[in-house]
Structure formats: structure tokens, C-alpha cells
PDB file of C-alpha atoms in Angstrom:
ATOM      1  CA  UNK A 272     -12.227  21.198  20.347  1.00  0.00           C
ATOM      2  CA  UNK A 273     -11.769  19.051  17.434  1.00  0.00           C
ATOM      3  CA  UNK A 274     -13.219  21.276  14.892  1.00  0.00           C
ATOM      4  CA  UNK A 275     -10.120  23.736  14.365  1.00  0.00           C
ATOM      5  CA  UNK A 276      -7.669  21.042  13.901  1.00  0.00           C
ATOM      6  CA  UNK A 277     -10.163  18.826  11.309  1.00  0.00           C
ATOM      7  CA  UNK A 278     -11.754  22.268   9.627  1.00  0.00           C
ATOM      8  CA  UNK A 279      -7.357  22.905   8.876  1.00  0.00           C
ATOM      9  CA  UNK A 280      -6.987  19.465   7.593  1.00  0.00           C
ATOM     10  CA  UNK A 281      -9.664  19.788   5.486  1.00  0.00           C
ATOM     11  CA  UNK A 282      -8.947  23.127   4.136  1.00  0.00           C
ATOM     12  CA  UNK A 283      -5.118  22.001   3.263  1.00  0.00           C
ATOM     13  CA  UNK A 284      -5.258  18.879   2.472  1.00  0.00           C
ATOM     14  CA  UNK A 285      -8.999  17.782   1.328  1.00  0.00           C
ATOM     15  CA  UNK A 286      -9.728  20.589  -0.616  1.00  0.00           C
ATOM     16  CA  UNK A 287      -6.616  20.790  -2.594  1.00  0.00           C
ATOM     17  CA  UNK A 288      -6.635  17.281  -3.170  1.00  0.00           C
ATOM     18  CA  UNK A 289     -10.442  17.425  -4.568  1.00  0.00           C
ATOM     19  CA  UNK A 290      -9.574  20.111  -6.624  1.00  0.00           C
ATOM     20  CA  UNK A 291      -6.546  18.674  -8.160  1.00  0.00           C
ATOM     21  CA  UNK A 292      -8.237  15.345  -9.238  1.00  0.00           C
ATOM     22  CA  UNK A 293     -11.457  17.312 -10.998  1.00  0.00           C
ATOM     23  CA  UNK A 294      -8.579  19.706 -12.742  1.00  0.00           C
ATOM     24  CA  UNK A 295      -7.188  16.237 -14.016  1.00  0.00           C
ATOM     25  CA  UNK A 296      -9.964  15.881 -16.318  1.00  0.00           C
ATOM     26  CA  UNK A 297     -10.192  19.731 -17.683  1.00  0.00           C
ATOM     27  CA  UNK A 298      -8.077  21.132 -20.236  1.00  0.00           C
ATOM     28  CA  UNK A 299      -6.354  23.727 -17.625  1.00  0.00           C
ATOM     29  CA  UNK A 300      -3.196  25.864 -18.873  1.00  0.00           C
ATOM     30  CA  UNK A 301      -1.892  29.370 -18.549  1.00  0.00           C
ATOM     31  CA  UNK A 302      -2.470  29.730 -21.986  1.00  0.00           C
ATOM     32  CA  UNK A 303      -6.422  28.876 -21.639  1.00  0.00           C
ATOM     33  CA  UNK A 304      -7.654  30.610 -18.830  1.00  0.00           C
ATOM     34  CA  UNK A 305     -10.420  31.655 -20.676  1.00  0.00           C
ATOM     35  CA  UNK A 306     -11.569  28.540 -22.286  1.00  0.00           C
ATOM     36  CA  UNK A 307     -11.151  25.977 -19.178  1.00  0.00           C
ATOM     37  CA  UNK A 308     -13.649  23.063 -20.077  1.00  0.00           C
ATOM     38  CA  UNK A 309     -14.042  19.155 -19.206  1.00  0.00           C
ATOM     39  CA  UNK A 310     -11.839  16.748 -21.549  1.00  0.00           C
ATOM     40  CA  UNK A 311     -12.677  13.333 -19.816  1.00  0.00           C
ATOM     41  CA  UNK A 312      -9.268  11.228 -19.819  1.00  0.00           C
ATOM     42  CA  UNK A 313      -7.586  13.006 -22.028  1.00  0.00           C
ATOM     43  CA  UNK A 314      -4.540  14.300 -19.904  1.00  0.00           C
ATOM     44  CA  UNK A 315      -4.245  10.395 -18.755  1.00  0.00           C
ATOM     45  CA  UNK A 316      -4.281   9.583 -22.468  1.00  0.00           C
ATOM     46  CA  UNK A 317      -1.666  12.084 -23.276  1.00  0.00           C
ATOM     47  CA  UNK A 318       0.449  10.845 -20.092  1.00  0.00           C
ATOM     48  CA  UNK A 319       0.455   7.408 -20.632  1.00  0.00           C
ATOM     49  CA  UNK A 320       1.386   7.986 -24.934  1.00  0.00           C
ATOM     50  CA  UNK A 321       4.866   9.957 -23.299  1.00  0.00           C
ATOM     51  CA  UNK A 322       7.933   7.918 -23.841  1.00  0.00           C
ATOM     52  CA  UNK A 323       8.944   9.996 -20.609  1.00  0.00           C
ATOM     53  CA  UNK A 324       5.843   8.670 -18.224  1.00  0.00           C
ATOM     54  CA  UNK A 325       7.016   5.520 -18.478  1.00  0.00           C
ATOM     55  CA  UNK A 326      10.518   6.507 -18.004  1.00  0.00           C
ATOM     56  CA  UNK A 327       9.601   7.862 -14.804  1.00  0.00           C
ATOM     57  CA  UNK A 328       7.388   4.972 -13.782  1.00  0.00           C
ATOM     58  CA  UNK A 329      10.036   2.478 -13.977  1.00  0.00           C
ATOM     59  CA  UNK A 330      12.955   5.224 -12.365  1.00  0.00           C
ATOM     60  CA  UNK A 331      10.124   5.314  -9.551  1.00  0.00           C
ATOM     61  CA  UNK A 332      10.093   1.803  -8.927  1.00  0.00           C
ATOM     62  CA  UNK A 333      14.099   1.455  -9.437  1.00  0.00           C
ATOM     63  CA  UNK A 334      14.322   4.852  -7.121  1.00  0.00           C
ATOM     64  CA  UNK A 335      12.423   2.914  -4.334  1.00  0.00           C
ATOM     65  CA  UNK A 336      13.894  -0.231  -4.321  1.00  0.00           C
ATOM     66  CA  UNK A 337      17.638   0.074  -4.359  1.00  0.00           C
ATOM     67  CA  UNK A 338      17.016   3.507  -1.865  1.00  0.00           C
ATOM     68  CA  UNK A 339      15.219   1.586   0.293  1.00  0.00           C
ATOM     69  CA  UNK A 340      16.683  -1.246   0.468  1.00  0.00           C
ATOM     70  CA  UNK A 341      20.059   0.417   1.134  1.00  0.00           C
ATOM     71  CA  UNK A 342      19.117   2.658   3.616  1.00  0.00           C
ATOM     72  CA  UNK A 343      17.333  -0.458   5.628  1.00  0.00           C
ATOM     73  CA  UNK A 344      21.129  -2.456   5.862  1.00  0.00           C
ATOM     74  CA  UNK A 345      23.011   0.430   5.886  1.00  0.00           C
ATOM     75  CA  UNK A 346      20.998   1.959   8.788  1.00  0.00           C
ATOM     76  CA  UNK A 347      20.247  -1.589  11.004  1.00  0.00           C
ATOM     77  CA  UNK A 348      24.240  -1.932  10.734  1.00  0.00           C
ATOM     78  CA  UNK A 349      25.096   1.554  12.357  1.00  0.00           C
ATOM     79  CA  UNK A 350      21.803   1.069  14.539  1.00  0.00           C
ATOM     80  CA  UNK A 351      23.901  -2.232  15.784  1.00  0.00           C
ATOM     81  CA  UNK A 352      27.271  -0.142  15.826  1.00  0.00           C
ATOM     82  CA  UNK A 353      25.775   2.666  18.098  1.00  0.00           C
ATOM     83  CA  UNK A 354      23.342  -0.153  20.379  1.00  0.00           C
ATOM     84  CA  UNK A 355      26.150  -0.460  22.986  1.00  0.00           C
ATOM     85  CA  UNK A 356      27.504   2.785  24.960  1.00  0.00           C
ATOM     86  CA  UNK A 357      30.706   4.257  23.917  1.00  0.00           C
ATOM     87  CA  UNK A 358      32.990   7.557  24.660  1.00  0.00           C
ATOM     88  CA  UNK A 359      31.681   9.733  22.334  1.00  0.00           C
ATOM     89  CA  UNK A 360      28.909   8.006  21.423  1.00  0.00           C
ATOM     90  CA  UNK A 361      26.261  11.128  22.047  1.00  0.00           C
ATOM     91  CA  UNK A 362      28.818  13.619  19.792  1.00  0.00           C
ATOM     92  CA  UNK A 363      29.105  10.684  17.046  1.00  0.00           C
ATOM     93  CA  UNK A 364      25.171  10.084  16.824  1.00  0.00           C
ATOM     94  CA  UNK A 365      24.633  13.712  16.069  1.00  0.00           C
ATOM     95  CA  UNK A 366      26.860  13.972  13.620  1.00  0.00           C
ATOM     96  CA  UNK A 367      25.194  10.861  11.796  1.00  0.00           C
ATOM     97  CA  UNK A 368      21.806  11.979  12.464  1.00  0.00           C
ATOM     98  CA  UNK A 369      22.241  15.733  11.212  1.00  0.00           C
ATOM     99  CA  UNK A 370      21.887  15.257   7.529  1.00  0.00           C
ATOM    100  CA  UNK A 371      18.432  14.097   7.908  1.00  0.00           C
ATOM    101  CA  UNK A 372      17.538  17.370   9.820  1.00  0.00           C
ATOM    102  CA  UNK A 373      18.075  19.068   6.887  1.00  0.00           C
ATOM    103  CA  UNK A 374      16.024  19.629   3.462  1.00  0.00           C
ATOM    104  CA  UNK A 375      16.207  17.341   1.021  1.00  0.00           C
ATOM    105  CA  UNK A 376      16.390  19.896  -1.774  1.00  0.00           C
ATOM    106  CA  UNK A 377      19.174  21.634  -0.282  1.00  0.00           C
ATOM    107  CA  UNK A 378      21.181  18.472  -0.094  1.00  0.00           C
ATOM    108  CA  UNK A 379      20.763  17.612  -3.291  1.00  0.00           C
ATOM    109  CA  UNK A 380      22.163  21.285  -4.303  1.00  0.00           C
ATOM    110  CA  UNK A 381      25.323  20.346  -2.088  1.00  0.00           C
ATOM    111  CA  UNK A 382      25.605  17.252  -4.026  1.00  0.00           C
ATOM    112  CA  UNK A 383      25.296  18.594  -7.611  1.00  0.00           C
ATOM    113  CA  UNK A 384      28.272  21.037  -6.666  1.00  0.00           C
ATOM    114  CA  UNK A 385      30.478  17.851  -5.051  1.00  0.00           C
ATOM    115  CA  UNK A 386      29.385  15.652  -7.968  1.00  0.00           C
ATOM    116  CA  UNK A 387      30.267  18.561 -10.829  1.00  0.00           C
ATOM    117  CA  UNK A 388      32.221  17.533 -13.737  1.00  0.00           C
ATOM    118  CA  UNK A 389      34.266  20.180 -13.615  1.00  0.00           C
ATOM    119  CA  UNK A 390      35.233  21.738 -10.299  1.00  0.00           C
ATOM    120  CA  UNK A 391      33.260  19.102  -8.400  1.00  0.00           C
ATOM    121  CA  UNK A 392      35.205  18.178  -5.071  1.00  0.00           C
ATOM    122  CA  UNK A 393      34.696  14.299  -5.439  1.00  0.00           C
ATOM    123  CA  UNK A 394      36.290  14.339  -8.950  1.00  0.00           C
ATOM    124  CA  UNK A 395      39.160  16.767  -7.691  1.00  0.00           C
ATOM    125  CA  UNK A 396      39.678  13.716  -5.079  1.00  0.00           C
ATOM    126  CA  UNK A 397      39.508  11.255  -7.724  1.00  0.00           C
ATOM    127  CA  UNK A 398      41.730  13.130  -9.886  1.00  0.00           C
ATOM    128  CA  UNK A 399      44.420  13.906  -6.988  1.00  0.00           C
ATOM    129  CA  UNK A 400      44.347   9.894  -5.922  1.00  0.00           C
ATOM    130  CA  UNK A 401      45.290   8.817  -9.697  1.00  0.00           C
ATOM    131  CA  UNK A 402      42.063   6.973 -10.013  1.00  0.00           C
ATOM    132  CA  UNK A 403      40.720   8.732 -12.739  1.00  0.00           C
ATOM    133  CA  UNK A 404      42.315  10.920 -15.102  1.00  0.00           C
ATOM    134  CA  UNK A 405      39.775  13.529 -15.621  1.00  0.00           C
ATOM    135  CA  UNK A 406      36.439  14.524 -14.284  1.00  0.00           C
ATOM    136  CA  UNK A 407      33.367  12.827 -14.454  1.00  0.00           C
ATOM    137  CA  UNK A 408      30.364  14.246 -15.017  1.00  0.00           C
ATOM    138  CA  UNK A 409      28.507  12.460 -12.806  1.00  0.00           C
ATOM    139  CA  UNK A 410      25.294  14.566 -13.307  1.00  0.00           C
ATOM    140  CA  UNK A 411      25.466  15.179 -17.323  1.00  0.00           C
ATOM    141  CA  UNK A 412      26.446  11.243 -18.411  1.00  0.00           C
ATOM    142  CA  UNK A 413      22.762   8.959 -18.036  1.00  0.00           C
ATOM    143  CA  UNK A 414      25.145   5.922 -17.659  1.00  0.00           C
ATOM    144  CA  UNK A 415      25.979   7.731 -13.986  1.00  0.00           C
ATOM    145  CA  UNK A 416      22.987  10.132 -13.092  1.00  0.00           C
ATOM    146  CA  UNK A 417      20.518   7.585 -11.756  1.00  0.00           C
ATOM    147  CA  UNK A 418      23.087   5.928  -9.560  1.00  0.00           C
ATOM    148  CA  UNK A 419      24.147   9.112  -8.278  1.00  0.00           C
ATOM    149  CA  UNK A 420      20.787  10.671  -7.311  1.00  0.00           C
ATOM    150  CA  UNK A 421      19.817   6.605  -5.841  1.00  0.00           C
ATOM    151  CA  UNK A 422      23.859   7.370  -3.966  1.00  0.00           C
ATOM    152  CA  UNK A 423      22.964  10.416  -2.307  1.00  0.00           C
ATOM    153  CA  UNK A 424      19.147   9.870  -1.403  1.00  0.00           C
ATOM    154  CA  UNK A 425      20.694   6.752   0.371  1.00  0.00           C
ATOM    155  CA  UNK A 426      22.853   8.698   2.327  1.00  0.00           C
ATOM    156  CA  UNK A 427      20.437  10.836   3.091  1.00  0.00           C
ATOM    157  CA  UNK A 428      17.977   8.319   4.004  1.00  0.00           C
ATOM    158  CA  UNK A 429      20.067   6.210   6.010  1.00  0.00           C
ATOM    159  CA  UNK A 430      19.871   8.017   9.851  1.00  0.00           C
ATOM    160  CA  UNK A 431      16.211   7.415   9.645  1.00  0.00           C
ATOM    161  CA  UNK A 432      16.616   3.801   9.816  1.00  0.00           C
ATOM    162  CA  UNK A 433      19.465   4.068  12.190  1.00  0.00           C
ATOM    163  CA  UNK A 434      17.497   6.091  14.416  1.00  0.00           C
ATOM    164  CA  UNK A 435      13.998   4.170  14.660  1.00  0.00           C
ATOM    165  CA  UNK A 436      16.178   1.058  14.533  1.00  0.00           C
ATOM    166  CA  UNK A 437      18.141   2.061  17.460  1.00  0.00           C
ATOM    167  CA  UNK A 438      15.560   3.348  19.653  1.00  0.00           C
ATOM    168  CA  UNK A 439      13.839   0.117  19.076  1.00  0.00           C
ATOM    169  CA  UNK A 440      17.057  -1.823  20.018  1.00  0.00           C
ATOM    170  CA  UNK A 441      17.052  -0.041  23.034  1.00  0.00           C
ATOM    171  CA  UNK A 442      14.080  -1.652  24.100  1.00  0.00           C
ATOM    172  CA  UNK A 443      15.581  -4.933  24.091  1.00  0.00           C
ATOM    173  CA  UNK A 444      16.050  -6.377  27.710  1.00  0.00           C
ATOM    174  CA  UNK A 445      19.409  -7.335  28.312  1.00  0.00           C
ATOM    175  CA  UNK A 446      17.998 -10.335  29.892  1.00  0.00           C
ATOM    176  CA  UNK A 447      17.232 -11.662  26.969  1.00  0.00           C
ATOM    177  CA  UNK A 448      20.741 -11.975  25.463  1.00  0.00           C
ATOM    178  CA  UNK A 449      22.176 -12.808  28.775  1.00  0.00           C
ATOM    179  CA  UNK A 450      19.876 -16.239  28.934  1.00  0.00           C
ATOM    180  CA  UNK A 451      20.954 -16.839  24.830  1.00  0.00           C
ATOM    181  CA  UNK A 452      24.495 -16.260  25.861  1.00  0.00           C
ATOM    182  CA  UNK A 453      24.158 -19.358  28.674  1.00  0.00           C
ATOM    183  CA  UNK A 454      22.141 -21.603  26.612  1.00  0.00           C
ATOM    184  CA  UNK A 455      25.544 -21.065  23.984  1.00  0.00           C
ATOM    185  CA  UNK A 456      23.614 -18.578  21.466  1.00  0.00           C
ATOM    186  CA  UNK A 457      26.069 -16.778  19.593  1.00  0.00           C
ATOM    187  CA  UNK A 458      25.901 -13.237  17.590  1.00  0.00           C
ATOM    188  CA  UNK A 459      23.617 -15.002  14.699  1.00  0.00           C
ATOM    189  CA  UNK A 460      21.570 -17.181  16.815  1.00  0.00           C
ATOM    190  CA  UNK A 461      20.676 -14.303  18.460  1.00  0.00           C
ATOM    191  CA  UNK A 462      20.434 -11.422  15.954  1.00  0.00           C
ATOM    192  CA  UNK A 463      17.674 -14.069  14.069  1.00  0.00           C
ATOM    193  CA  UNK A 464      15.964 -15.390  17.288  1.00  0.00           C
ATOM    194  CA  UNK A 465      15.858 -12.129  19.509  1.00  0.00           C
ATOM    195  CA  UNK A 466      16.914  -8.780  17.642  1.00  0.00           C
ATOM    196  CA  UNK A 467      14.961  -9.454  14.922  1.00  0.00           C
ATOM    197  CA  UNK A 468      11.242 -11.099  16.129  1.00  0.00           C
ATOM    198  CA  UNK A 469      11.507  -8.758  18.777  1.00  0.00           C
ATOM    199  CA  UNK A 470      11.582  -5.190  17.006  1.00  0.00           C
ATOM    200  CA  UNK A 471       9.807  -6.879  13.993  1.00  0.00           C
ATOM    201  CA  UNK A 472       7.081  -4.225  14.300  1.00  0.00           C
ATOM    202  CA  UNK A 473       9.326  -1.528  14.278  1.00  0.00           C
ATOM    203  CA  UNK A 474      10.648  -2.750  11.375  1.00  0.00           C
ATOM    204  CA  UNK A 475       7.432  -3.426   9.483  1.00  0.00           C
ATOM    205  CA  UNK A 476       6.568  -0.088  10.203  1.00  0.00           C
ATOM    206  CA  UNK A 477       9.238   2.130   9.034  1.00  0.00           C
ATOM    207  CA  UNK A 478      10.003   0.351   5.727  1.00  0.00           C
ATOM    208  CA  UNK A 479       6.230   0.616   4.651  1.00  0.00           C
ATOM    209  CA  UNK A 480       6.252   4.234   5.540  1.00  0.00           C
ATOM    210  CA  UNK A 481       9.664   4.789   3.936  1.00  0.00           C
ATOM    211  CA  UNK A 482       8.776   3.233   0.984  1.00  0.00           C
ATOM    212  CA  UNK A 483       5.607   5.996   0.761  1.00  0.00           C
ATOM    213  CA  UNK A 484       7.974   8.666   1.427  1.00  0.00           C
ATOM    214  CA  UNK A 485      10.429   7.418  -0.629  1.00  0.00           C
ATOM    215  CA  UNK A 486       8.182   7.435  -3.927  1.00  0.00           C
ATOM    216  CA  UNK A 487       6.714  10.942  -3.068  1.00  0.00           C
ATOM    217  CA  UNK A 488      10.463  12.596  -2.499  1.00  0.00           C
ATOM    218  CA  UNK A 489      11.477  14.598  -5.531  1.00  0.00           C
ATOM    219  CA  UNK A 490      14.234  17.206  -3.783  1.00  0.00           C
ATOM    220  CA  UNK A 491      17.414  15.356  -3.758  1.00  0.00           C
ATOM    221  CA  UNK A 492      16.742  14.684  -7.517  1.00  0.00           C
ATOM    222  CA  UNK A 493      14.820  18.425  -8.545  1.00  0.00           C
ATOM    223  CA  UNK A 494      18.333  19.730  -6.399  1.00  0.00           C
ATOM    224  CA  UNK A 495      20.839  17.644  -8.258  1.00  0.00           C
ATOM    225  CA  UNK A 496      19.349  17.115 -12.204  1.00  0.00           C
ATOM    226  CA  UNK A 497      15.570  18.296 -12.496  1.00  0.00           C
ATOM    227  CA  UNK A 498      15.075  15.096 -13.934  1.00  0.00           C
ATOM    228  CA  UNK A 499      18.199  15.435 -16.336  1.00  0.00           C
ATOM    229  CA  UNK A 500      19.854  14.986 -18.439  1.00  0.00           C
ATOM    230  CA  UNK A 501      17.071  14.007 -20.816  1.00  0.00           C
ATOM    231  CA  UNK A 502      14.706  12.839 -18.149  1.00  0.00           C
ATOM    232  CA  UNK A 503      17.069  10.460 -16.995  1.00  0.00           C
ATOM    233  CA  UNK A 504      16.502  10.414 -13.963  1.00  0.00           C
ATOM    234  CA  UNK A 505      13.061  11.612 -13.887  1.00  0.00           C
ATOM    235  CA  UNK A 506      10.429   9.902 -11.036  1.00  0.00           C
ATOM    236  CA  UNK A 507       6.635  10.563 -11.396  1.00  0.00           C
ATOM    237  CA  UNK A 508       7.015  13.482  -8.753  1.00  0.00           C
ATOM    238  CA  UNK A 509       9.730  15.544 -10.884  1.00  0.00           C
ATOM    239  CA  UNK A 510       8.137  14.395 -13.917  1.00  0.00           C
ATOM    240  CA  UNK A 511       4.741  16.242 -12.494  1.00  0.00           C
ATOM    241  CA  UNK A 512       6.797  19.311 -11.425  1.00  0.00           C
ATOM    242  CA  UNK A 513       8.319  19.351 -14.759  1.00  0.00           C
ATOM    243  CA  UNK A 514       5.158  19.520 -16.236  1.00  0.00           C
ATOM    244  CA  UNK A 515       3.807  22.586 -14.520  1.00  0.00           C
ATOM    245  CA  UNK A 516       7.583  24.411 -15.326  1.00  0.00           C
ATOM    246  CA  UNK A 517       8.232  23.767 -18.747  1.00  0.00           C
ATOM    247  CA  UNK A 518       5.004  23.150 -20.569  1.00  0.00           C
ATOM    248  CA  UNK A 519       2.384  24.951 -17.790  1.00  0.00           C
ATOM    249  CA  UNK A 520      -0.097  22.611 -18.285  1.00  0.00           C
ATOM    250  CA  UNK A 521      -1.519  22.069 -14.817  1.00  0.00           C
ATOM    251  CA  UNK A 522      -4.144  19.394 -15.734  1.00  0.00           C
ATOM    252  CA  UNK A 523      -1.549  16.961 -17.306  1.00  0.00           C
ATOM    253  CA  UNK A 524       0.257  17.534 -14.226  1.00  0.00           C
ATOM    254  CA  UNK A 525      -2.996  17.025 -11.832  1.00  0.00           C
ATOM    255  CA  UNK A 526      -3.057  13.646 -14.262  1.00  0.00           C
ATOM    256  CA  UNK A 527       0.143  12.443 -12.730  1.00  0.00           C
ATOM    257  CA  UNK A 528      -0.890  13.365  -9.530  1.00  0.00           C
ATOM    258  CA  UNK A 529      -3.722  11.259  -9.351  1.00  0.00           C
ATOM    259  CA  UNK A 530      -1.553   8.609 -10.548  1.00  0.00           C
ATOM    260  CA  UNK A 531       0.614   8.598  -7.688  1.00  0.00           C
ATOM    261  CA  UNK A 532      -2.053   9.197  -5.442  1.00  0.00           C
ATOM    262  CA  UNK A 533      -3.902   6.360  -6.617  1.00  0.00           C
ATOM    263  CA  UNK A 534      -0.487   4.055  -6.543  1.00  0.00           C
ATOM    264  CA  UNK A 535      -0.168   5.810  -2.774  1.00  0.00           C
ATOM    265  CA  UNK A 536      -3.679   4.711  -1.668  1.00  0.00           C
ATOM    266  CA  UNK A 537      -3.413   1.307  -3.074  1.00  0.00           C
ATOM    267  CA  UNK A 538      -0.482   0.826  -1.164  1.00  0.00           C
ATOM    268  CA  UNK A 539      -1.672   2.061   2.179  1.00  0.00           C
ATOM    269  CA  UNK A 540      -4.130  -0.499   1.634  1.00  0.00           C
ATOM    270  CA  UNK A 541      -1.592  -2.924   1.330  1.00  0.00           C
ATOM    271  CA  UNK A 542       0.185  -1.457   4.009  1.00  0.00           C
ATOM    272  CA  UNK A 543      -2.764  -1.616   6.346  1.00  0.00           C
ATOM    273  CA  UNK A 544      -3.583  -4.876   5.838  1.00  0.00           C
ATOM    274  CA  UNK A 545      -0.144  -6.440   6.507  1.00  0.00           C
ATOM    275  CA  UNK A 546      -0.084  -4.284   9.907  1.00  0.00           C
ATOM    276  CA  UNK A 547      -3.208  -5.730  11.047  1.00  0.00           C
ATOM    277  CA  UNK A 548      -2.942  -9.112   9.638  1.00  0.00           C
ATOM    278  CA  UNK A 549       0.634  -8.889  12.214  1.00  0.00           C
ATOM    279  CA  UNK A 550      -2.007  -7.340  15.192  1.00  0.00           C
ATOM    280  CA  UNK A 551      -3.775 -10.691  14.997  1.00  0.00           C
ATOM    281  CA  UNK A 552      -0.417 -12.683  14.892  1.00  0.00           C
ATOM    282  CA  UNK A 553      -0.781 -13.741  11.283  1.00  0.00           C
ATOM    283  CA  UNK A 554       2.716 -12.887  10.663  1.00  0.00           C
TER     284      UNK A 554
END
């Protein structure tokens, strides 16, 4: 009974992955087809010469930090907000929750159309409230491009928290608060003492995951710049993609791949040592 479901995983994900990593050491274009052959490390060598690798590299790590970290406040405050019942509550939590039902890539289309220098909506606001005098191109200038793709994938990322971070509110007992509340605990006392020890796994959980998801999330940027303007705002996944577009060179791009696999696996290492190092009450 377990065959179908392994013998799919395999074919999908396995084999493609394989394949991919041996292609990272051939010299594998659409202009070569009929002289594919073995070239060691070259494609790494060629990566890691590009001024633009290590522009991605260090976008990626920027990307994941300040998205991340946003979206874990920004989402544990509105999880707080919404914790306690209120008229409406069920009408307001959809409409918070709804972007994240969407696709990333189409969001970031949205966004490149509000955030256009020209006929853009936000500037148009802007413009109409006197606080700028003319647009912004939010998109074309690299002084604002990074912050706005980091802005939007933010907002975007932010009902995940809120949602994982509710549900684990939820399972708070109330008791718990009401025997603070007579001891004289107040709202810190017990956000740092019972909120927090008590969905700490929950916690743990979804920011090491995030983080994973986070890195491996080019659509809100491929949507909004493609990595412009000037690889700006390029991350090693759009920087990969960009490969296979513009230059067709699918073993430079299997390179990168295996770059952020192998940054992916050495962090679900990480990630699965801290979980059960927390199983054995180490944390």
C-alpha cells in the first residue's frame, strides 16, 4: 500500500533531484545538445567568479532575515489581537488570512502594478496626500527595490504566523491566566511566563520551516522585478531561473541548485537537531 505513494515521490522528487546535481557537473546548454560532456566544477567555478552570485547570496540572507523576522512580530501581534472572541471576528480573520491562499507570483504581479512609477496606485495616493511630488519608481530605483520586494513578501507572509500562532494560542487553558491574574501577574508577566513557554514548540517550528520556505520563494520577486533592475534584487532562486531564461545554460543553473540544496540540507540538519535537542528538554 505504500509502494504507489513512495514509487511517486521518487519519480518527482528523487529522480529530478539526481538528475539535476549530475547535470551540475556537465557542460549542458541548448546550444550543445550534441556535445553534452562532464566538466567537473566548472559551472561552480563560473558561479562563484559572478559579481551577481554573490549579489544574490547576500540578498538571500538579507531576504530571510528582515522577511522573517517581520512576519514573526507582525503575525504573533494580530495572533494576540484575534486570541479573544469578537463580533466579526470570523469575517475579519478571512479577510486577513486570504492573501496567503493565493500565489505568490500573482501577488507580486498585483504589486508591481500598485508599486509602478507611473500609474502605480500607491504613488497616485502619495501624490494626492502632498507627500511626494511625483512618482516613485519603486521597482526601477535599487535604493527602493529590495525594500519593496522584502515589503510585500512580508505582507504576504504575515497570516501564516498569525494563523499557526493563533491556533496555538487557542490551546492555552484559560486556567492558566486566571491563577497569574490572582497571584497579581499582569499582561508581561504573563505573555513571558505562560504565552510564550507554553506554545514555544509551535513557535520553534514554524520559524525554522519559514525560514526554508522563505529562502526557496522566488514569486513575489520573479512577479514584481525578475531580479531587477540590474540584479538588484536578485536571491539564489531568481538568480537560477534567470540563468535558464536569459543565457539557457541549464548546468550553471543545476550549479546553483545544488547550492541551495546543499545550504537547505545543512539547515534541516540544524533544524533537526534543535527540535530534538527541545524533545529531550535541552531547551
Amino acid at each position: 500500500m505504500l509502494f504507489p505513494t513512495f514509487a511517486i515521490i521518487v519519480v518527482l522528487t528523487y529522480y529530478p533531484t539526481i538528475q539535476g546535481a549530475i547535470l551540475a557537473f556537465k557542460d549542458y546548454s541548448v546550444f550543445n545538445f550534441q556535445n553534452i560532456h562532464f566538466v567537473g566544477f566548472t559551472n561552480f567555478k563560473s558561479i562563484f567568479e559572478d559579481p551577481g552570485f554573490a549579489i544574490a547570496a547576500w540578498n538571500t540572507i538579507w531576504w530571510i532575515a528582515f522577511s522573517v523576522t517581520l512576519q514573526f512580530i507582525l503575525g504573533f501581534a494580530l495572533a494576540l489581537l484575534m486570541r479573544k472572541p469578537f463580533k466579526g471576528r470570523g469575517l475579519y480573520a478571512g479577510i486577513v488570512f486570504y492573501p496567503w491562499a493565493l500565489s505568490g507570483f500573482a501577488i507580486g504581479i498585483l504589486w508591481s502594478w500598485l508599486l509602478n512609477g507611473q500609474f502605480g496606485l500607491i504613488n497616485d495616493i502619495l501624490i494626492k496626500m502632498h507627500i511626494v511630488s511625483h512618482g516613485i519608481n519603486f521597482l526601477a530605483n535599487p535604493e527602493y527595490a529590495f525594500i519593496s520586494v522584502i515589503a510585500v513578501n512580508v505582507w504576504y507572509g504575515i497570516p501564516f504566523f498569525a494563523i499557526m500562532i493563533l491556533a496555538a494560542l487557542q490551546s492555552i487553558p484559560n486556567s492558566l491566566y486566571e491563577s497569574a491574574e490572582i497571584d497579581g501577574a499582569g499582561f508581561i508577566m504573563k505573555f513571558f511566563h505562560i504565552t510564550i513557554p507554553y506554545i514555544k514548540p509551535t513557535l520553534v517550528s514554524t520559524v525554522l520551516l519559514r525560514i526554508i520556505w522563505v529562502m526557496n520563494f522566488p514569486d513575489i520577486i520573479y512577479g514584481m522585478t525578475r531580479g531587477g533592475p540590474a540584479g538588484m534584487t536578485n536571491i539564489l532562486a531568481t538568480y537560477m531561473i534567470n540563468i535558464v531564461y536569459f543565457e539557457s545554460d541549464y548546468s550553471k543553473a543545476s550549479a546553483v541548485g545544488l547550492v541551495i540544496i546543499s545550504a537547505l540540507s545543512l539547515y534541516t540538519l540544524f533544524y533537526l537537531k534543535l527540535t530534538s535537542s527541545y524533545e529531550m528538554g535541552e531547551l
